[in-house]
PDB file of C-alpha atoms in Angstrom:
ATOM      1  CA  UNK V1063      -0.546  -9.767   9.988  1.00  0.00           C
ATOM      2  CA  UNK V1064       1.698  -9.304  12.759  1.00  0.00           C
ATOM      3  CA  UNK V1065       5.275  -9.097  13.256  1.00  0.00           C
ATOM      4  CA  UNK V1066       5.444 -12.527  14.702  1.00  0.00           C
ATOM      5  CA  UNK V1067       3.621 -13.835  11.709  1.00  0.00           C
ATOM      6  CA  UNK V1068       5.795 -11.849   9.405  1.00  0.00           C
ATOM      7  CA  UNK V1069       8.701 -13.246  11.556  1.00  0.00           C
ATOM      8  CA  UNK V1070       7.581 -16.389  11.226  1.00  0.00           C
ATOM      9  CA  UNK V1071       7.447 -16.040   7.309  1.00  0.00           C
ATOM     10  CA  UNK V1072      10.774 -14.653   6.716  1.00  0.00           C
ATOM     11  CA  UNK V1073      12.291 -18.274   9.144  1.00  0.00           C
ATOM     12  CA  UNK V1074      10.658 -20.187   6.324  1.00  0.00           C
ATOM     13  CA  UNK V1075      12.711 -21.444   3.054  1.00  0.00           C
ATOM     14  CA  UNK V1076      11.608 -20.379  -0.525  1.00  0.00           C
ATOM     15  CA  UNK V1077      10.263 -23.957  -1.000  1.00  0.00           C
ATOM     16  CA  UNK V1078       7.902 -23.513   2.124  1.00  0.00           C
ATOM     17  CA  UNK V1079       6.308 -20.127   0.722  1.00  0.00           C
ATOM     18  CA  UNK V1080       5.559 -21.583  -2.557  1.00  0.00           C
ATOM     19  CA  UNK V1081       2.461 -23.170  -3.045  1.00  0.00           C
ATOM     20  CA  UNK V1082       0.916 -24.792  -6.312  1.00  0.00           C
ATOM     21  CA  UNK V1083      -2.746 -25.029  -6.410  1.00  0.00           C
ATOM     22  CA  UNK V1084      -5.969 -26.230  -8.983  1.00  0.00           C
ATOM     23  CA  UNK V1085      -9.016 -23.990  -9.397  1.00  0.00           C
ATOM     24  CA  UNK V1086      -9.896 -20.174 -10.250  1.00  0.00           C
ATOM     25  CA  UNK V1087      -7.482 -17.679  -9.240  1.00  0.00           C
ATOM     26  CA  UNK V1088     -10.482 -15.117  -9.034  1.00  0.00           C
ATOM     27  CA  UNK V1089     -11.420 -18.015  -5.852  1.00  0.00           C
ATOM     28  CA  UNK V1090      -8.115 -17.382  -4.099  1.00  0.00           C
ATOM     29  CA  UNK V1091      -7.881 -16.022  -0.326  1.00  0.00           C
ATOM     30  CA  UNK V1092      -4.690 -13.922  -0.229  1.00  0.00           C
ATOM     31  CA  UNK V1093      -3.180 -10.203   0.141  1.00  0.00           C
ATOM     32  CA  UNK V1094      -3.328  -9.844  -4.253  1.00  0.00           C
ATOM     33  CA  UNK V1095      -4.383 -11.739  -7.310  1.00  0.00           C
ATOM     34  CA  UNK V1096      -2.558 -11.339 -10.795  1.00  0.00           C
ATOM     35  CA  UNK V1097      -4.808 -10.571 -13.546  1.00  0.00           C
ATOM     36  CA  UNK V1098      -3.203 -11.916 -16.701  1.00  0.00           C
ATOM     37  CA  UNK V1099      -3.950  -8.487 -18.335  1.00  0.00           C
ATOM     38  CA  UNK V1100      -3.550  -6.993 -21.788  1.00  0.00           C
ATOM     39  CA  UNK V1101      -2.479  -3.968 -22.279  1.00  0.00           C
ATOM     40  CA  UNK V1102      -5.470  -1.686 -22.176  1.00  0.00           C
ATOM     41  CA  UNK V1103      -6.391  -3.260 -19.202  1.00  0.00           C
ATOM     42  CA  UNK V1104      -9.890  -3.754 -20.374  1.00  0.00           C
ATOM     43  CA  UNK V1105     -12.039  -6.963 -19.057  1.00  0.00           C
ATOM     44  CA  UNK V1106     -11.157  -9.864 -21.880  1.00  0.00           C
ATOM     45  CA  UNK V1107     -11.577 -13.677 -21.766  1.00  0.00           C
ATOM     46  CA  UNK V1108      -9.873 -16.160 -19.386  1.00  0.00           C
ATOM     47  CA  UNK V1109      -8.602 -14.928 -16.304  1.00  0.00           C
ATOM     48  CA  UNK V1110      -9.088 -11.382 -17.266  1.00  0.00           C
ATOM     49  CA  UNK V1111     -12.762 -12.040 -17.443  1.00  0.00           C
ATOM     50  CA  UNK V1112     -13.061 -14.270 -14.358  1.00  0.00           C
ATOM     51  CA  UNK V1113     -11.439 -11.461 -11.597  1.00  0.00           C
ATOM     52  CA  UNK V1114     -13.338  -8.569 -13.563  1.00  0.00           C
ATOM     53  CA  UNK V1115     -16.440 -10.424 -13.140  1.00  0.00           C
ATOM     54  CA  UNK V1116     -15.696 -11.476  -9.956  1.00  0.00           C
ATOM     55  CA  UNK V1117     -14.653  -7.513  -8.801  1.00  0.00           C
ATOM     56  CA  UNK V1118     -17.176  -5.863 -10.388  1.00  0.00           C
ATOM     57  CA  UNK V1119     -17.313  -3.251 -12.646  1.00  0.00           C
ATOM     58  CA  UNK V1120     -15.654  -0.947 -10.122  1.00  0.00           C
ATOM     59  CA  UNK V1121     -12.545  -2.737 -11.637  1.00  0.00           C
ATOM     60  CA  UNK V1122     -13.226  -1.794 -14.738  1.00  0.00           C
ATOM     61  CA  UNK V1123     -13.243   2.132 -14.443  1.00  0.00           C
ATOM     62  CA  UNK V1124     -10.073   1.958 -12.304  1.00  0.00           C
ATOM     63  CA  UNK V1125      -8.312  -0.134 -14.666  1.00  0.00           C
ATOM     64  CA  UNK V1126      -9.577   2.544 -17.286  1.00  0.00           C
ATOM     65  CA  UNK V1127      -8.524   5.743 -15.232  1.00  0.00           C
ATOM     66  CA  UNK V1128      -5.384   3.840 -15.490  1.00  0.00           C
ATOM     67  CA  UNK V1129      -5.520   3.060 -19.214  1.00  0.00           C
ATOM     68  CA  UNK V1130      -2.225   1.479 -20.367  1.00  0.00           C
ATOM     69  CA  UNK V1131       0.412  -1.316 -19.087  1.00  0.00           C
ATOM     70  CA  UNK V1132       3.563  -1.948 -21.105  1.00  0.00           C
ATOM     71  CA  UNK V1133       3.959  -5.664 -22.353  1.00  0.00           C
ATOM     72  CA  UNK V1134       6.203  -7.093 -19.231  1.00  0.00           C
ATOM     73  CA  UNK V1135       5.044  -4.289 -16.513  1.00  0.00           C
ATOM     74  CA  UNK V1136       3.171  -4.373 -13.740  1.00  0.00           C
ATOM     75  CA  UNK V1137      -0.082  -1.726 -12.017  1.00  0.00           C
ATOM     76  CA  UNK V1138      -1.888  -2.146  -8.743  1.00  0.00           C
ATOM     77  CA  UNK V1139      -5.370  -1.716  -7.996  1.00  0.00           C
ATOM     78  CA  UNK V1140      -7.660  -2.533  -5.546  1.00  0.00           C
ATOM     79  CA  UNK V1141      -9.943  -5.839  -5.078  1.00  0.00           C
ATOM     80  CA  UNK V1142     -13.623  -4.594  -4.724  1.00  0.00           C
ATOM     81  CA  UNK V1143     -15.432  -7.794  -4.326  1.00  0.00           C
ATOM     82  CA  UNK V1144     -12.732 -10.268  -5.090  1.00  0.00           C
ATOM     83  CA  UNK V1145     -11.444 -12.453  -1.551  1.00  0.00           C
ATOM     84  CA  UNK V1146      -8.612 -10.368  -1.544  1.00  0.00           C
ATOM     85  CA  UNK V1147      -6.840  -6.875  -0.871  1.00  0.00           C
ATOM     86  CA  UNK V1148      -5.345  -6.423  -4.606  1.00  0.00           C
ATOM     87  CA  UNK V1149      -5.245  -6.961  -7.958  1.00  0.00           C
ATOM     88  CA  UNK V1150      -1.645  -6.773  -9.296  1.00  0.00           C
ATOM     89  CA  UNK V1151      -2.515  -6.777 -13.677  1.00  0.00           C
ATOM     90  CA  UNK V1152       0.433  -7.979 -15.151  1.00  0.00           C
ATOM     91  CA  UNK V1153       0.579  -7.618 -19.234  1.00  0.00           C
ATOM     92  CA  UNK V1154       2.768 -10.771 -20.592  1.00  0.00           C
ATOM     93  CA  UNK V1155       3.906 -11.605 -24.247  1.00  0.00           C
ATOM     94  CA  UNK V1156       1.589 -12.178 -26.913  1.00  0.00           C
ATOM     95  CA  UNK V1157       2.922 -14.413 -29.499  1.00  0.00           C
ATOM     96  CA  UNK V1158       0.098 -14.934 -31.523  1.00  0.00           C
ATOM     97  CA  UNK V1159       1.495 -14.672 -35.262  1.00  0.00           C
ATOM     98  CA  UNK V1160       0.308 -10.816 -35.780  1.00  0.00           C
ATOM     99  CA  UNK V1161       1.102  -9.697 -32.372  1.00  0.00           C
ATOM    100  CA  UNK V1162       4.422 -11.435 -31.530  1.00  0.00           C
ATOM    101  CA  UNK V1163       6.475  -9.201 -34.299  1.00  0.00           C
ATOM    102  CA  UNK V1164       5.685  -6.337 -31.868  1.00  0.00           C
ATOM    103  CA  UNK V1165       7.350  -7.342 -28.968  1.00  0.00           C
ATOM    104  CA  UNK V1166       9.935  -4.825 -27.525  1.00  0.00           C
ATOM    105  CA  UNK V1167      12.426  -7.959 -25.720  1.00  0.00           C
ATOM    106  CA  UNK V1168      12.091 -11.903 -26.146  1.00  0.00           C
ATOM    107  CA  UNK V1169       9.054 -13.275 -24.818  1.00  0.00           C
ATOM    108  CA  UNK V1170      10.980 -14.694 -22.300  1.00  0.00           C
ATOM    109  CA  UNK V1171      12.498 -11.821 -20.799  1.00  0.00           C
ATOM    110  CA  UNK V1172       9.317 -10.439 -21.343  1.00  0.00           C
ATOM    111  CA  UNK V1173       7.427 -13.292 -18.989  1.00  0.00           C
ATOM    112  CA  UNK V1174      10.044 -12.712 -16.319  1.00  0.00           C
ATOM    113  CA  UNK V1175       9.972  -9.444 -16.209  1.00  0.00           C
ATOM    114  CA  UNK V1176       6.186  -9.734 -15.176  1.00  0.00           C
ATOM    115  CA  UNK V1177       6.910 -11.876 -12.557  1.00  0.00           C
ATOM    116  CA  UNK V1178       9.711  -9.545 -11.107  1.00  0.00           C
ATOM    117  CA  UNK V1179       7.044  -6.822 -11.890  1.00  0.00           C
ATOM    118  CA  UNK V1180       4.470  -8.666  -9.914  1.00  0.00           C
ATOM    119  CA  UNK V1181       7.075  -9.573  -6.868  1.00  0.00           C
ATOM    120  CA  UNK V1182       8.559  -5.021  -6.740  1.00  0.00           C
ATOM    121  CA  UNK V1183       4.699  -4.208  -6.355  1.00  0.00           C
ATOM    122  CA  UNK V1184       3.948  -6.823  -3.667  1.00  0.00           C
ATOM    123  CA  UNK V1185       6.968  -5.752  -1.845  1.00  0.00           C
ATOM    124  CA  UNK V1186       6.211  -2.139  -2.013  1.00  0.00           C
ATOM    125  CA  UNK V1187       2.686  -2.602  -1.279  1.00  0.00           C
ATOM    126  CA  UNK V1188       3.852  -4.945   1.996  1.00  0.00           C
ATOM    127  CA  UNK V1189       1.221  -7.516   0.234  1.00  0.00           C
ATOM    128  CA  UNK V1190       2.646 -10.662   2.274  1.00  0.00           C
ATOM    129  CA  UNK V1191       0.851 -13.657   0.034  1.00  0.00           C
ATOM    130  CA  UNK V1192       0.275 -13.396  -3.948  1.00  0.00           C
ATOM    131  CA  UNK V1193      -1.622 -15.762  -5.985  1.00  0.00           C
ATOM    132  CA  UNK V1194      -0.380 -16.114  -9.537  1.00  0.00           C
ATOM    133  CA  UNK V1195      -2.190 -17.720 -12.771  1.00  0.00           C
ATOM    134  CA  UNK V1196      -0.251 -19.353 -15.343  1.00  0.00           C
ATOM    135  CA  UNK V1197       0.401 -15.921 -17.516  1.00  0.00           C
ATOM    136  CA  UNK V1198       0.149 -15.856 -21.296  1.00  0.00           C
ATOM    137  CA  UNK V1199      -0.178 -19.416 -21.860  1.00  0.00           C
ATOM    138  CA  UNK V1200      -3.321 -19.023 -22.810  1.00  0.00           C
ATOM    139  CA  UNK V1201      -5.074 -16.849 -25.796  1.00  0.00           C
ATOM    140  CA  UNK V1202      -1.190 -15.127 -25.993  1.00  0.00           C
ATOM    141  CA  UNK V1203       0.452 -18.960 -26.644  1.00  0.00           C
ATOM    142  CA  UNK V1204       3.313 -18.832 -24.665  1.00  0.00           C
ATOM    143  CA  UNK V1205       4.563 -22.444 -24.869  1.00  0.00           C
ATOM    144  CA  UNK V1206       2.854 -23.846 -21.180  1.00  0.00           C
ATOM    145  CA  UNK V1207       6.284 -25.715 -20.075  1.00  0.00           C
ATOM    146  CA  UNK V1208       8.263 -23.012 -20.661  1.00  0.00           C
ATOM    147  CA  UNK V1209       6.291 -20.399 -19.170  1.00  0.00           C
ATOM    148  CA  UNK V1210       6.636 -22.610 -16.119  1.00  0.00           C
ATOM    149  CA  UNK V1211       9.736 -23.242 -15.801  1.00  0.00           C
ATOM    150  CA  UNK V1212      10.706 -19.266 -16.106  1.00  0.00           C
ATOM    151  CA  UNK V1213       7.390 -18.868 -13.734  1.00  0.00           C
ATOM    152  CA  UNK V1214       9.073 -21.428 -11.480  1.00  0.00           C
ATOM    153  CA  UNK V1215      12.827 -20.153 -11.099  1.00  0.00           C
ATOM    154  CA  UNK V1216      11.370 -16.356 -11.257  1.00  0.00           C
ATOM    155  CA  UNK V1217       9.410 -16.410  -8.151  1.00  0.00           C
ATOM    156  CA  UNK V1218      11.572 -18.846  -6.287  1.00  0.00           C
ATOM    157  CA  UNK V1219      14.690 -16.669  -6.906  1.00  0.00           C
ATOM    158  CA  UNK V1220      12.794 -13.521  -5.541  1.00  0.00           C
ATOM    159  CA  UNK V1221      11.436 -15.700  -2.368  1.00  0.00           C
ATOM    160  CA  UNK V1222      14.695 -17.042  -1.941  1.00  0.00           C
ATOM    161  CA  UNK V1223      16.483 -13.162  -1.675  1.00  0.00           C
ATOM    162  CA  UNK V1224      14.063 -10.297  -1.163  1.00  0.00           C
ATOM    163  CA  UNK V1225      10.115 -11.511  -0.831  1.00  0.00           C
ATOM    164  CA  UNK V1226       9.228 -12.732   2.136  1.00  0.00           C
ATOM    165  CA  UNK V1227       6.012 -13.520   1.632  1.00  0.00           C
ATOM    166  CA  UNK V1228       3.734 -16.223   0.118  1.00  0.00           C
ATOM    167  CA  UNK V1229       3.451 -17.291  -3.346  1.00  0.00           C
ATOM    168  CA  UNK V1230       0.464 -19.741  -4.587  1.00  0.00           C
ATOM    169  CA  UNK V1231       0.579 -20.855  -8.299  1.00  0.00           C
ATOM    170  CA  UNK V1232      -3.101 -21.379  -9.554  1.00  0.00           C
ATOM    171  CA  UNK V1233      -3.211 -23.698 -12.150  1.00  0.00           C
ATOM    172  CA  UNK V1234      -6.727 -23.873 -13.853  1.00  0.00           C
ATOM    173  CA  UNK V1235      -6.140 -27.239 -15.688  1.00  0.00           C
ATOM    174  CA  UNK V1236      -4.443 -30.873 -14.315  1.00  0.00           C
ATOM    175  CA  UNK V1237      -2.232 -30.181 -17.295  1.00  0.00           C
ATOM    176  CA  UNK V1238      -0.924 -26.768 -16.108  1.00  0.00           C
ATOM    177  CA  UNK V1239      -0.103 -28.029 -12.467  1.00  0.00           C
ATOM    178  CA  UNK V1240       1.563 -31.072 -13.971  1.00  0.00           C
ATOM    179  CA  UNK V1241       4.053 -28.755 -15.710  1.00  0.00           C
ATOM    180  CA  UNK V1242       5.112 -27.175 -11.726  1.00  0.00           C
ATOM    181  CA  UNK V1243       4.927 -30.692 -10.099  1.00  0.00           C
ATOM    182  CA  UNK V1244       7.738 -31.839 -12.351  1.00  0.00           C
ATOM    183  CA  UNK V1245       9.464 -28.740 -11.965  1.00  0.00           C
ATOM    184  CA  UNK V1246       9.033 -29.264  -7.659  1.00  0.00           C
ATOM    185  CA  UNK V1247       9.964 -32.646  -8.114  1.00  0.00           C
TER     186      UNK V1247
END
C-alpha cells in the first residue's frame, strides 16, 4: 500500500471503511482474517476449521508453539496458504451451560474486548484491511443480535478514532448479515 492509498483511507469516514459481506471468511482477500479461536488454539469446527484447513497444517504447529489465548485476547500469526497476510485468533465467550460459569468478565465485555484485541494487533502490525466473522455466535451461543450490535459499535468506534484501515464483516448465513443491515440501517 502506499502512502497515497493510506492517505486516501484515513480521508474516508468510519461508515466508508466498514464493509458487511456473505460467504467464508477463510475466502476473504485482505491484510488478516480472525479465526474465531478457542483457547488452545487448536483446529475445531466452524470457522476454526475452515481457515486451518484452508492454511494448512503449518497453522497448526504455530498456533501450538503458541499454545494458549485468554478468553477476550488476541495472537497473530501468519497466513500460509490463506488469501491473506494474517491470521489474527481471537478467543470469545463461551456460554455454553458448563463453560459460561468460567468466565473471568461478562460475556459482553468479554466479546468487545476481542474486537479491541483484534483492532491493537492490526494497528501494531500496520495490517490496513481486517475481515471479521461473526465471533462466538456459534458452538459458544452468544445471542447472534447482540453479538452484533457490540460487533457493530466496537469496530466502528475504533474506525471512527484510531484504525484507519478497512473492516469487512463476513457473515456466513442471510440471517447473520440481516442482524448488521438493521444495525447500518
Amino acid at each position: 500500500m502506499t502512502k497515497t492509498d493510506n492517505m486516501e483511507m484515513k480521508d474516508k469516514g468510519a461508515a466508508e471503511r466498514f464493509h458487511l459481506v456473505r460467504g467464508s471468511i477463510a475466502a476473504q482477500r485482505c491484510d488478516a482474517v480472525v479465526n474465531a479461536a478457542n483457547n488452545q488454539l487448536r483446529a475445531g469446527s466452524g470457522v476454526c476449521g475452515a481457515i486451518h484447513a484452508a492454511a494448512g497444517p503449518e497453522l497448526a504447529v504455530e498456533c501450538s508453539g503458541i499454545g494458549w489465548c485468554d478468553t477476550g485476547r488476541s495472537v497473530i500469526t501468519d497466513a500460509y496458504r490463506l488469501p491473506c497476510r494474517k491470521v489474527i485468533h481471537t478467543v470469545g465467550p463461551d456460554l455454553r451451560p458448563w463453560a459460561a460459569h468460567k468466565l473471568s468478565d461478562t460475556p459482553e465485555k468479554l466479546l468487545e474486548s476481542c474486537y479491541n484485541t483484534v483492532i491493537d494487533l492490526a494497528i501494531k502490525h500496520g495490517l490496513e484491511s481486517v475481515a471479521f466473522p461473526c465471533i462466538s455466535t456459534g458452538a459458544y451461543m452468544f445471542p447472534k443480535a447482540e453479538a452484533a450490535r457490540i460487533a457493530y459499535d466496537t469496530l466502528m468506534r475504533r474506525l471512527s478514532t484510531d484504525y484507519h484501515g478497512e473492516v469487512t464483516v463476513c457473515c456466513f448465513t442471510d440471517g447473520d448479515l440481516e442482524y448488521y443491515r438493521r444495525l447500518m440501517a
